[in-house]
């Protein structure tokens, strides 16, 4: 299994980073584009890396926030033969935004642009196998901790009701390999252990060999306590899982994670992860 990081928050040599994530994945005899960052940068970096996006089998959007779905209109405009899986729940609320530091930041995808390509968007409303060995899984478990940074994220429904985002639009991409699962969860708003549990329950496979994605651990006052809690949960339930993280995992959180979990690797734009 090979994963090219087309976009991450961190630049790398002549590759451009942005606040967002896009992963090109080769596994199970398929080529998959998971998320498309905030703009067209994913495509520019793919060209520099020699990744031919015209040959992917399908696209996948992990959740509704614009740093993951923002590049989707560009993709749909320029790669006309490829379908994209997206949660049905992405469209149930019109706006997603953050009030961190009392400043509202719009995270809403451009629904008007996406509506032009609705025949290419395969809406997923339940856990399912997308193809042999690859599944889309919602988080059905709420037993373990969720990121403290979630408290800054809200959504507004079509009728104007504002409430905290419950991330029912977030899906993980799961690859079933012969020796266990590889779980791709771009931001893990629902909590990484909850997500891994949900993936195991859906697939019926209890071994997760690798996790790839963001952990949504912000560098706030409680970051050390939050990392310690996550460490204990992972050691108790998924001991030995290799974790590849970047994007929405804060700098201090990354330092603490690598100190506590030796199986943690930090990725950035342009990295190639081989599993």
PDB file of C-alpha atoms in Angstrom:
ATOM      1  CA  UNK A   1       0.000   0.000   0.000  1.00  0.00           C
ATOM      2  CA  UNK A   2       1.357   3.407  -0.984  1.00  0.00           C
ATOM      3  CA  UNK A   3       0.077   6.835   0.034  1.00  0.00           C
ATOM      4  CA  UNK A   4       1.331  10.096  -1.456  1.00  0.00           C
ATOM      5  CA  UNK A   5       0.572  13.196   0.613  1.00  0.00           C
ATOM      6  CA  UNK A   6      -0.483  15.676  -2.059  1.00  0.00           C
ATOM      7  CA  UNK A   7      -1.415  18.387   0.453  1.00  0.00           C
ATOM      8  CA  UNK A   8      -0.673  18.923   4.123  1.00  0.00           C
ATOM      9  CA  UNK A   9      -0.277  22.063   6.221  1.00  0.00           C
ATOM     10  CA  UNK A  10       3.516  21.876   5.933  1.00  0.00           C
ATOM     11  CA  UNK A  11       5.444  22.830   2.781  1.00  0.00           C
ATOM     12  CA  UNK A  12       8.156  20.506   1.530  1.00  0.00           C
ATOM     13  CA  UNK A  13      10.926  21.632  -0.844  1.00  0.00           C
ATOM     14  CA  UNK A  14       9.232  22.900  -4.040  1.00  0.00           C
ATOM     15  CA  UNK A  15       5.838  21.488  -3.056  1.00  0.00           C
ATOM     16  CA  UNK A  16       3.204  23.875  -1.739  1.00  0.00           C
ATOM     17  CA  UNK A  17       1.395  23.221   1.521  1.00  0.00           C
ATOM     18  CA  UNK A  18      -1.890  24.696   2.669  1.00  0.00           C
ATOM     19  CA  UNK A  19      -4.222  24.218   5.621  1.00  0.00           C
ATOM     20  CA  UNK A  20      -5.870  21.082   4.323  1.00  0.00           C
ATOM     21  CA  UNK A  21      -5.290  17.481   3.374  1.00  0.00           C
ATOM     22  CA  UNK A  22      -5.265  15.416   0.188  1.00  0.00           C
ATOM     23  CA  UNK A  23      -3.992  11.839  -0.100  1.00  0.00           C
ATOM     24  CA  UNK A  24      -3.408   9.716  -3.199  1.00  0.00           C
ATOM     25  CA  UNK A  25      -3.693   6.037  -2.264  1.00  0.00           C
ATOM     26  CA  UNK A  26      -2.769   2.874  -4.153  1.00  0.00           C
ATOM     27  CA  UNK A  27      -4.155  -0.291  -2.545  1.00  0.00           C
ATOM     28  CA  UNK A  28      -6.469  -3.253  -3.258  1.00  0.00           C
ATOM     29  CA  UNK A  29      -5.682  -2.809  -6.981  1.00  0.00           C
ATOM     30  CA  UNK A  30      -7.312   0.629  -6.855  1.00  0.00           C
ATOM     31  CA  UNK A  31      -6.157   4.227  -7.064  1.00  0.00           C
ATOM     32  CA  UNK A  32      -8.075   6.524  -4.728  1.00  0.00           C
ATOM     33  CA  UNK A  33      -7.957  10.271  -4.084  1.00  0.00           C
ATOM     34  CA  UNK A  34      -8.985  10.952  -0.476  1.00  0.00           C
ATOM     35  CA  UNK A  35      -9.898  14.625   0.002  1.00  0.00           C
ATOM     36  CA  UNK A  36      -8.737  17.504  -2.178  1.00  0.00           C
ATOM     37  CA  UNK A  37      -7.513  20.172   0.200  1.00  0.00           C
ATOM     38  CA  UNK A  38      -8.810  23.729   0.122  1.00  0.00           C
ATOM     39  CA  UNK A  39      -7.925  24.652  -3.473  1.00  0.00           C
ATOM     40  CA  UNK A  40      -6.298  23.321  -6.655  1.00  0.00           C
ATOM     41  CA  UNK A  41      -2.912  22.904  -4.951  1.00  0.00           C
ATOM     42  CA  UNK A  42      -3.432  19.139  -4.661  1.00  0.00           C
ATOM     43  CA  UNK A  43      -3.430  18.884  -8.467  1.00  0.00           C
ATOM     44  CA  UNK A  44      -0.335  21.081  -8.873  1.00  0.00           C
ATOM     45  CA  UNK A  45       1.569  18.966  -6.354  1.00  0.00           C
ATOM     46  CA  UNK A  46       0.350  15.746  -7.993  1.00  0.00           C
ATOM     47  CA  UNK A  47       1.861  16.943 -11.269  1.00  0.00           C
ATOM     48  CA  UNK A  48       5.208  17.660  -9.589  1.00  0.00           C
ATOM     49  CA  UNK A  49       5.142  14.217  -7.919  1.00  0.00           C
ATOM     50  CA  UNK A  50       4.309  12.393 -11.134  1.00  0.00           C
ATOM     51  CA  UNK A  51       0.872  11.286  -9.874  1.00  0.00           C
ATOM     52  CA  UNK A  52      -1.618  10.991 -12.743  1.00  0.00           C
ATOM     53  CA  UNK A  53      -4.991  11.931 -11.264  1.00  0.00           C
ATOM     54  CA  UNK A  54      -6.764  11.034 -14.506  1.00  0.00           C
ATOM     55  CA  UNK A  55      -6.152   7.379 -13.684  1.00  0.00           C
ATOM     56  CA  UNK A  56      -7.761   7.247 -10.247  1.00  0.00           C
ATOM     57  CA  UNK A  57     -10.699   4.879  -9.800  1.00  0.00           C
ATOM     58  CA  UNK A  58     -12.687   7.183  -7.531  1.00  0.00           C
ATOM     59  CA  UNK A  59     -12.500  10.148  -5.198  1.00  0.00           C
ATOM     60  CA  UNK A  60     -13.575  10.212  -1.560  1.00  0.00           C
ATOM     61  CA  UNK A  61     -14.489  13.154   0.684  1.00  0.00           C
ATOM     62  CA  UNK A  62     -14.038  12.539   4.404  1.00  0.00           C
ATOM     63  CA  UNK A  63     -16.233  15.389   5.686  1.00  0.00           C
ATOM     64  CA  UNK A  64     -17.783  18.727   4.801  1.00  0.00           C
ATOM     65  CA  UNK A  65     -15.144  21.242   5.913  1.00  0.00           C
ATOM     66  CA  UNK A  66     -13.666  23.375   3.158  1.00  0.00           C
ATOM     67  CA  UNK A  67     -10.024  22.456   3.866  1.00  0.00           C
ATOM     68  CA  UNK A  68     -10.909  18.951   2.626  1.00  0.00           C
ATOM     69  CA  UNK A  69     -13.669  19.550   0.094  1.00  0.00           C
ATOM     70  CA  UNK A  70     -12.576  22.967  -1.217  1.00  0.00           C
ATOM     71  CA  UNK A  71     -10.613  21.471  -4.121  1.00  0.00           C
ATOM     72  CA  UNK A  72     -13.490  19.236  -5.195  1.00  0.00           C
ATOM     73  CA  UNK A  73     -15.001  21.698  -7.750  1.00  0.00           C
ATOM     74  CA  UNK A  74     -11.617  21.927  -9.478  1.00  0.00           C
ATOM     75  CA  UNK A  75     -11.356  18.152  -9.556  1.00  0.00           C
ATOM     76  CA  UNK A  76     -14.841  17.759 -11.009  1.00  0.00           C
ATOM     77  CA  UNK A  77     -14.141  20.406 -13.648  1.00  0.00           C
ATOM     78  CA  UNK A  78     -10.881  18.817 -14.794  1.00  0.00           C
ATOM     79  CA  UNK A  79     -11.323  15.068 -14.314  1.00  0.00           C
ATOM     80  CA  UNK A  80     -14.677  14.498 -15.942  1.00  0.00           C
ATOM     81  CA  UNK A  81     -14.842  10.691 -15.901  1.00  0.00           C
ATOM     82  CA  UNK A  82     -14.328  10.084 -12.204  1.00  0.00           C
ATOM     83  CA  UNK A  83     -16.992   9.724  -9.532  1.00  0.00           C
ATOM     84  CA  UNK A  84     -16.600  10.903  -5.951  1.00  0.00           C
ATOM     85  CA  UNK A  85     -18.069   9.378  -2.796  1.00  0.00           C
ATOM     86  CA  UNK A  86     -19.355  11.916  -0.280  1.00  0.00           C
ATOM     87  CA  UNK A  87     -21.577  11.706   2.771  1.00  0.00           C
ATOM     88  CA  UNK A  88     -25.248  12.427   2.182  1.00  0.00           C
ATOM     89  CA  UNK A  89     -25.074  14.431   5.422  1.00  0.00           C
ATOM     90  CA  UNK A  90     -22.654  16.957   3.943  1.00  0.00           C
ATOM     91  CA  UNK A  91     -25.663  18.622   2.312  1.00  0.00           C
ATOM     92  CA  UNK A  92     -27.987  18.625   5.333  1.00  0.00           C
ATOM     93  CA  UNK A  93     -26.519  21.823   6.790  1.00  0.00           C
ATOM     94  CA  UNK A  94     -25.613  24.791   4.694  1.00  0.00           C
ATOM     95  CA  UNK A  95     -22.724  26.234   6.703  1.00  0.00           C
ATOM     96  CA  UNK A  96     -19.905  24.974   8.829  1.00  0.00           C
ATOM     97  CA  UNK A  97     -17.841  27.497  10.724  1.00  0.00           C
ATOM     98  CA  UNK A  98     -15.473  27.992  13.643  1.00  0.00           C
ATOM     99  CA  UNK A  99     -15.745  30.604  16.384  1.00  0.00           C
ATOM    100  CA  UNK A 100     -12.202  30.088  17.685  1.00  0.00           C
ATOM    101  CA  UNK A 101     -11.062  33.263  19.470  1.00  0.00           C
ATOM    102  CA  UNK A 102     -14.533  34.742  18.887  1.00  0.00           C
ATOM    103  CA  UNK A 103     -13.871  35.041  15.134  1.00  0.00           C
ATOM    104  CA  UNK A 104     -16.261  33.286  12.789  1.00  0.00           C
ATOM    105  CA  UNK A 105     -14.502  31.482   9.964  1.00  0.00           C
ATOM    106  CA  UNK A 106     -16.598  30.078   7.172  1.00  0.00           C
ATOM    107  CA  UNK A 107     -15.890  26.393   6.455  1.00  0.00           C
ATOM    108  CA  UNK A 108     -18.761  25.942   4.013  1.00  0.00           C
ATOM    109  CA  UNK A 109     -18.194  24.122   0.716  1.00  0.00           C
ATOM    110  CA  UNK A 110     -19.489  25.802  -2.418  1.00  0.00           C
ATOM    111  CA  UNK A 111     -22.779  23.933  -2.793  1.00  0.00           C
ATOM    112  CA  UNK A 112     -23.729  25.881  -5.914  1.00  0.00           C
ATOM    113  CA  UNK A 113     -20.632  24.674  -7.744  1.00  0.00           C
ATOM    114  CA  UNK A 114     -21.094  21.108  -6.520  1.00  0.00           C
ATOM    115  CA  UNK A 115     -24.708  21.034  -7.631  1.00  0.00           C
ATOM    116  CA  UNK A 116     -23.559  21.283 -11.243  1.00  0.00           C
ATOM    117  CA  UNK A 117     -21.881  17.888 -10.853  1.00  0.00           C
ATOM    118  CA  UNK A 118     -24.487  16.089  -8.748  1.00  0.00           C
ATOM    119  CA  UNK A 119     -24.541  13.121 -11.157  1.00  0.00           C
ATOM    120  CA  UNK A 120     -20.860  12.511 -10.339  1.00  0.00           C
ATOM    121  CA  UNK A 121     -21.331  12.651  -6.565  1.00  0.00           C
ATOM    122  CA  UNK A 122     -22.184   9.260  -5.073  1.00  0.00           C
ATOM    123  CA  UNK A 123     -23.938  10.073  -1.816  1.00  0.00           C
ATOM    124  CA  UNK A 124     -23.260   7.654   1.036  1.00  0.00           C
ATOM    125  CA  UNK A 125     -25.818   7.449   3.844  1.00  0.00           C
ATOM    126  CA  UNK A 126     -24.647   4.318   5.677  1.00  0.00           C
ATOM    127  CA  UNK A 127     -21.565   2.167   6.224  1.00  0.00           C
ATOM    128  CA  UNK A 128     -20.795   0.268   3.027  1.00  0.00           C
ATOM    129  CA  UNK A 129     -18.167  -1.413   0.886  1.00  0.00           C
ATOM    130  CA  UNK A 130     -17.237   0.899  -1.977  1.00  0.00           C
ATOM    131  CA  UNK A 131     -15.375  -1.877  -3.752  1.00  0.00           C
ATOM    132  CA  UNK A 132     -13.771  -5.144  -2.741  1.00  0.00           C
ATOM    133  CA  UNK A 133     -11.559  -4.444   0.258  1.00  0.00           C
ATOM    134  CA  UNK A 134     -12.384  -0.726   0.594  1.00  0.00           C
ATOM    135  CA  UNK A 135     -15.181   0.608   2.835  1.00  0.00           C
ATOM    136  CA  UNK A 136     -16.657   3.934   3.905  1.00  0.00           C
ATOM    137  CA  UNK A 137     -17.471   3.909   7.621  1.00  0.00           C
ATOM    138  CA  UNK A 138     -19.316   6.416   9.788  1.00  0.00           C
ATOM    139  CA  UNK A 139     -18.383   6.641  13.460  1.00  0.00           C
ATOM    140  CA  UNK A 140     -21.067   4.798  15.431  1.00  0.00           C
ATOM    141  CA  UNK A 141     -19.058   4.554  18.676  1.00  0.00           C
ATOM    142  CA  UNK A 142     -19.042   7.338  21.282  1.00  0.00           C
ATOM    143  CA  UNK A 143     -17.444   5.440  24.154  1.00  0.00           C
ATOM    144  CA  UNK A 144     -14.033   7.111  24.040  1.00  0.00           C
ATOM    145  CA  UNK A 145     -12.727  10.667  24.040  1.00  0.00           C
ATOM    146  CA  UNK A 146     -13.280  13.225  21.293  1.00  0.00           C
ATOM    147  CA  UNK A 147     -10.929  16.131  20.510  1.00  0.00           C
ATOM    148  CA  UNK A 148     -11.291  19.182  22.744  1.00  0.00           C
ATOM    149  CA  UNK A 149     -10.966  21.364  19.646  1.00  0.00           C
ATOM    150  CA  UNK A 150     -14.444  20.264  18.589  1.00  0.00           C
ATOM    151  CA  UNK A 151     -15.884  22.811  21.011  1.00  0.00           C
ATOM    152  CA  UNK A 152     -15.057  25.586  18.512  1.00  0.00           C
ATOM    153  CA  UNK A 153     -16.911  24.038  15.578  1.00  0.00           C
ATOM    154  CA  UNK A 154     -20.565  24.649  14.759  1.00  0.00           C
ATOM    155  CA  UNK A 155     -23.060  24.153  11.960  1.00  0.00           C
ATOM    156  CA  UNK A 156     -26.146  25.976  10.779  1.00  0.00           C
ATOM    157  CA  UNK A 157     -29.023  23.949   9.362  1.00  0.00           C
ATOM    158  CA  UNK A 158     -30.977  24.943   6.271  1.00  0.00           C
ATOM    159  CA  UNK A 159     -33.667  26.508   8.468  1.00  0.00           C
ATOM    160  CA  UNK A 160     -31.096  28.654  10.307  1.00  0.00           C
ATOM    161  CA  UNK A 161     -30.696  26.656  13.527  1.00  0.00           C
ATOM    162  CA  UNK A 162     -27.147  26.923  14.923  1.00  0.00           C
ATOM    163  CA  UNK A 163     -25.737  24.048  16.978  1.00  0.00           C
ATOM    164  CA  UNK A 164     -22.423  22.402  17.723  1.00  0.00           C
ATOM    165  CA  UNK A 165     -21.194  20.212  14.913  1.00  0.00           C
ATOM    166  CA  UNK A 166     -21.765  16.553  15.828  1.00  0.00           C
ATOM    167  CA  UNK A 167     -19.683  15.399  12.822  1.00  0.00           C
ATOM    168  CA  UNK A 168     -22.313  12.995  11.564  1.00  0.00           C
ATOM    169  CA  UNK A 169     -20.944  13.902   8.106  1.00  0.00           C
ATOM    170  CA  UNK A 170     -17.503  12.451   8.851  1.00  0.00           C
ATOM    171  CA  UNK A 171     -16.491   9.133   7.305  1.00  0.00           C
ATOM    172  CA  UNK A 172     -13.348   7.026   7.484  1.00  0.00           C
ATOM    173  CA  UNK A 173     -11.906   5.192   4.499  1.00  0.00           C
ATOM    174  CA  UNK A 174     -11.000   1.624   5.437  1.00  0.00           C
ATOM    175  CA  UNK A 175      -8.719  -0.746   3.528  1.00  0.00           C
ATOM    176  CA  UNK A 176      -8.908  -4.444   4.342  1.00  0.00           C
ATOM    177  CA  UNK A 177      -5.547  -6.084   3.815  1.00  0.00           C
ATOM    178  CA  UNK A 178      -4.507  -9.665   4.529  1.00  0.00           C
ATOM    179  CA  UNK A 179      -2.841  -8.767   7.830  1.00  0.00           C
ATOM    180  CA  UNK A 180      -5.335  -6.208   9.155  1.00  0.00           C
ATOM    181  CA  UNK A 181      -7.030  -2.881   8.500  1.00  0.00           C
ATOM    182  CA  UNK A 182      -5.565   0.419   7.375  1.00  0.00           C
ATOM    183  CA  UNK A 183      -7.839   3.277   8.450  1.00  0.00           C
ATOM    184  CA  UNK A 184      -7.700   6.698   6.796  1.00  0.00           C
ATOM    185  CA  UNK A 185      -9.437   9.362   8.882  1.00  0.00           C
ATOM    186  CA  UNK A 186      -8.538  12.831   7.706  1.00  0.00           C
ATOM    187  CA  UNK A 187      -9.449  14.829  10.849  1.00  0.00           C
ATOM    188  CA  UNK A 188     -10.869  12.303  13.347  1.00  0.00           C
ATOM    189  CA  UNK A 189     -13.322  14.777  14.877  1.00  0.00           C
ATOM    190  CA  UNK A 190     -15.255  11.824  16.294  1.00  0.00           C
ATOM    191  CA  UNK A 191     -12.185  10.627  18.206  1.00  0.00           C
ATOM    192  CA  UNK A 192      -9.627   8.237  16.757  1.00  0.00           C
ATOM    193  CA  UNK A 193     -10.390   5.294  19.067  1.00  0.00           C
ATOM    194  CA  UNK A 194     -14.135   5.662  18.471  1.00  0.00           C
ATOM    195  CA  UNK A 195     -13.421   5.636  14.728  1.00  0.00           C
ATOM    196  CA  UNK A 196     -11.153   2.595  14.893  1.00  0.00           C
ATOM    197  CA  UNK A 197     -13.767   0.738  16.951  1.00  0.00           C
ATOM    198  CA  UNK A 198     -16.442   1.566  14.390  1.00  0.00           C
ATOM    199  CA  UNK A 199     -14.251   0.312  11.555  1.00  0.00           C
ATOM    200  CA  UNK A 200     -13.533  -2.949  13.359  1.00  0.00           C
ATOM    201  CA  UNK A 201     -17.206  -3.514  14.109  1.00  0.00           C
ATOM    202  CA  UNK A 202     -18.283  -2.911  10.514  1.00  0.00           C
ATOM    203  CA  UNK A 203     -15.603  -5.057   8.892  1.00  0.00           C
ATOM    204  CA  UNK A 204     -15.575  -7.770  11.570  1.00  0.00           C
ATOM    205  CA  UNK A 205     -11.774  -7.484  11.740  1.00  0.00           C
ATOM    206  CA  UNK A 206     -10.269  -6.508  15.090  1.00  0.00           C
ATOM    207  CA  UNK A 207      -6.686  -5.861  14.013  1.00  0.00           C
ATOM    208  CA  UNK A 208      -5.836  -2.344  12.858  1.00  0.00           C
ATOM    209  CA  UNK A 209      -2.261  -2.276  11.639  1.00  0.00           C
ATOM    210  CA  UNK A 210      -2.090   1.387  10.599  1.00  0.00           C
ATOM    211  CA  UNK A 211      -3.921   4.678  11.006  1.00  0.00           C
ATOM    212  CA  UNK A 212      -3.308   7.600   8.641  1.00  0.00           C
ATOM    213  CA  UNK A 213      -4.748  11.090   9.068  1.00  0.00           C
ATOM    214  CA  UNK A 214      -5.213  14.013  11.412  1.00  0.00           C
ATOM    215  CA  UNK A 215      -6.026  13.658  15.103  1.00  0.00           C
ATOM    216  CA  UNK A 216      -7.479  17.142  15.610  1.00  0.00           C
ATOM    217  CA  UNK A 217      -5.289  17.760  18.647  1.00  0.00           C
ATOM    218  CA  UNK A 218      -4.941  21.523  18.983  1.00  0.00           C
ATOM    219  CA  UNK A 219      -2.081  23.099  20.949  1.00  0.00           C
ATOM    220  CA  UNK A 220      -4.257  24.509  23.716  1.00  0.00           C
ATOM    221  CA  UNK A 221      -3.701  24.568  27.457  1.00  0.00           C
ATOM    222  CA  UNK A 222      -4.910  20.981  27.812  1.00  0.00           C
ATOM    223  CA  UNK A 223      -2.808  19.474  25.029  1.00  0.00           C
ATOM    224  CA  UNK A 224      -0.587  17.417  27.355  1.00  0.00           C
ATOM    225  CA  UNK A 225      -3.583  15.960  29.180  1.00  0.00           C
ATOM    226  CA  UNK A 226      -5.372  15.277  25.894  1.00  0.00           C
ATOM    227  CA  UNK A 227      -2.377  13.470  24.399  1.00  0.00           C
ATOM    228  CA  UNK A 228      -1.953  11.426  27.570  1.00  0.00           C
ATOM    229  CA  UNK A 229      -5.600  10.375  27.520  1.00  0.00           C
ATOM    230  CA  UNK A 230      -5.335   9.385  23.865  1.00  0.00           C
ATOM    231  CA  UNK A 231      -2.130   7.461  24.557  1.00  0.00           C
ATOM    232  CA  UNK A 232      -3.828   5.409  27.279  1.00  0.00           C
ATOM    233  CA  UNK A 233      -6.855   4.663  25.084  1.00  0.00           C
ATOM    234  CA  UNK A 234      -4.704   3.532  22.159  1.00  0.00           C
ATOM    235  CA  UNK A 235      -2.437   1.432  24.348  1.00  0.00           C
ATOM    236  CA  UNK A 236      -5.475  -0.220  25.948  1.00  0.00           C
ATOM    237  CA  UNK A 237      -7.411  -0.999  22.776  1.00  0.00           C
ATOM    238  CA  UNK A 238      -5.103  -0.743  19.748  1.00  0.00           C
ATOM    239  CA  UNK A 239      -1.635  -1.404  21.088  1.00  0.00           C
ATOM    240  CA  UNK A 240       0.897  -1.668  18.277  1.00  0.00           C
ATOM    241  CA  UNK A 241      -1.025   0.313  15.668  1.00  0.00           C
ATOM    242  CA  UNK A 242       1.264   2.487  13.551  1.00  0.00           C
ATOM    243  CA  UNK A 243       0.078   6.094  13.377  1.00  0.00           C
ATOM    244  CA  UNK A 244       0.916   8.472  10.540  1.00  0.00           C
ATOM    245  CA  UNK A 245      -0.361  11.948  11.318  1.00  0.00           C
ATOM    246  CA  UNK A 246      -0.179  15.560  10.190  1.00  0.00           C
ATOM    247  CA  UNK A 247      -2.613  18.299   9.076  1.00  0.00           C
ATOM    248  CA  UNK A 248      -4.849  19.072  12.088  1.00  0.00           C
ATOM    249  CA  UNK A 249      -2.458  17.674  14.695  1.00  0.00           C
ATOM    250  CA  UNK A 250      -0.754  20.623  16.377  1.00  0.00           C
ATOM    251  CA  UNK A 251       3.034  21.029  16.590  1.00  0.00           C
ATOM    252  CA  UNK A 252       3.200  20.534  20.358  1.00  0.00           C
ATOM    253  CA  UNK A 253       0.783  17.620  20.124  1.00  0.00           C
ATOM    254  CA  UNK A 254       3.072  15.978  17.550  1.00  0.00           C
ATOM    255  CA  UNK A 255       6.061  16.351  19.879  1.00  0.00           C
ATOM    256  CA  UNK A 256       4.166  14.822  22.781  1.00  0.00           C
ATOM    257  CA  UNK A 257       2.774  12.001  20.656  1.00  0.00           C
ATOM    258  CA  UNK A 258       6.191  10.973  19.364  1.00  0.00           C
ATOM    259  CA  UNK A 259       7.493  10.970  22.948  1.00  0.00           C
ATOM    260  CA  UNK A 260       4.678   8.743  24.237  1.00  0.00           C
ATOM    261  CA  UNK A 261       3.970   6.549  21.181  1.00  0.00           C
ATOM    262  CA  UNK A 262       7.049   5.231  19.398  1.00  0.00           C
ATOM    263  CA  UNK A 263       4.921   4.005  16.483  1.00  0.00           C
ATOM    264  CA  UNK A 264       4.008   7.591  15.469  1.00  0.00           C
ATOM    265  CA  UNK A 265       5.322   9.094  12.235  1.00  0.00           C
ATOM    266  CA  UNK A 266       4.694  12.703  11.183  1.00  0.00           C
ATOM    267  CA  UNK A 267       3.952  13.393   7.515  1.00  0.00           C
ATOM    268  CA  UNK A 268       4.001  16.553   5.427  1.00  0.00           C
ATOM    269  CA  UNK A 269       3.290  17.605   1.845  1.00  0.00           C
ATOM    270  CA  UNK A 270       5.060  15.371  -0.673  1.00  0.00           C
ATOM    271  CA  UNK A 271       5.811  12.474   1.669  1.00  0.00           C
ATOM    272  CA  UNK A 272       5.275   8.905   0.473  1.00  0.00           C
ATOM    273  CA  UNK A 273       3.964   6.487   3.095  1.00  0.00           C
ATOM    274  CA  UNK A 274       4.452   2.783   2.412  1.00  0.00           C
ATOM    275  CA  UNK A 275       2.486   0.351   4.566  1.00  0.00           C
TER     276      UNK A 275
END
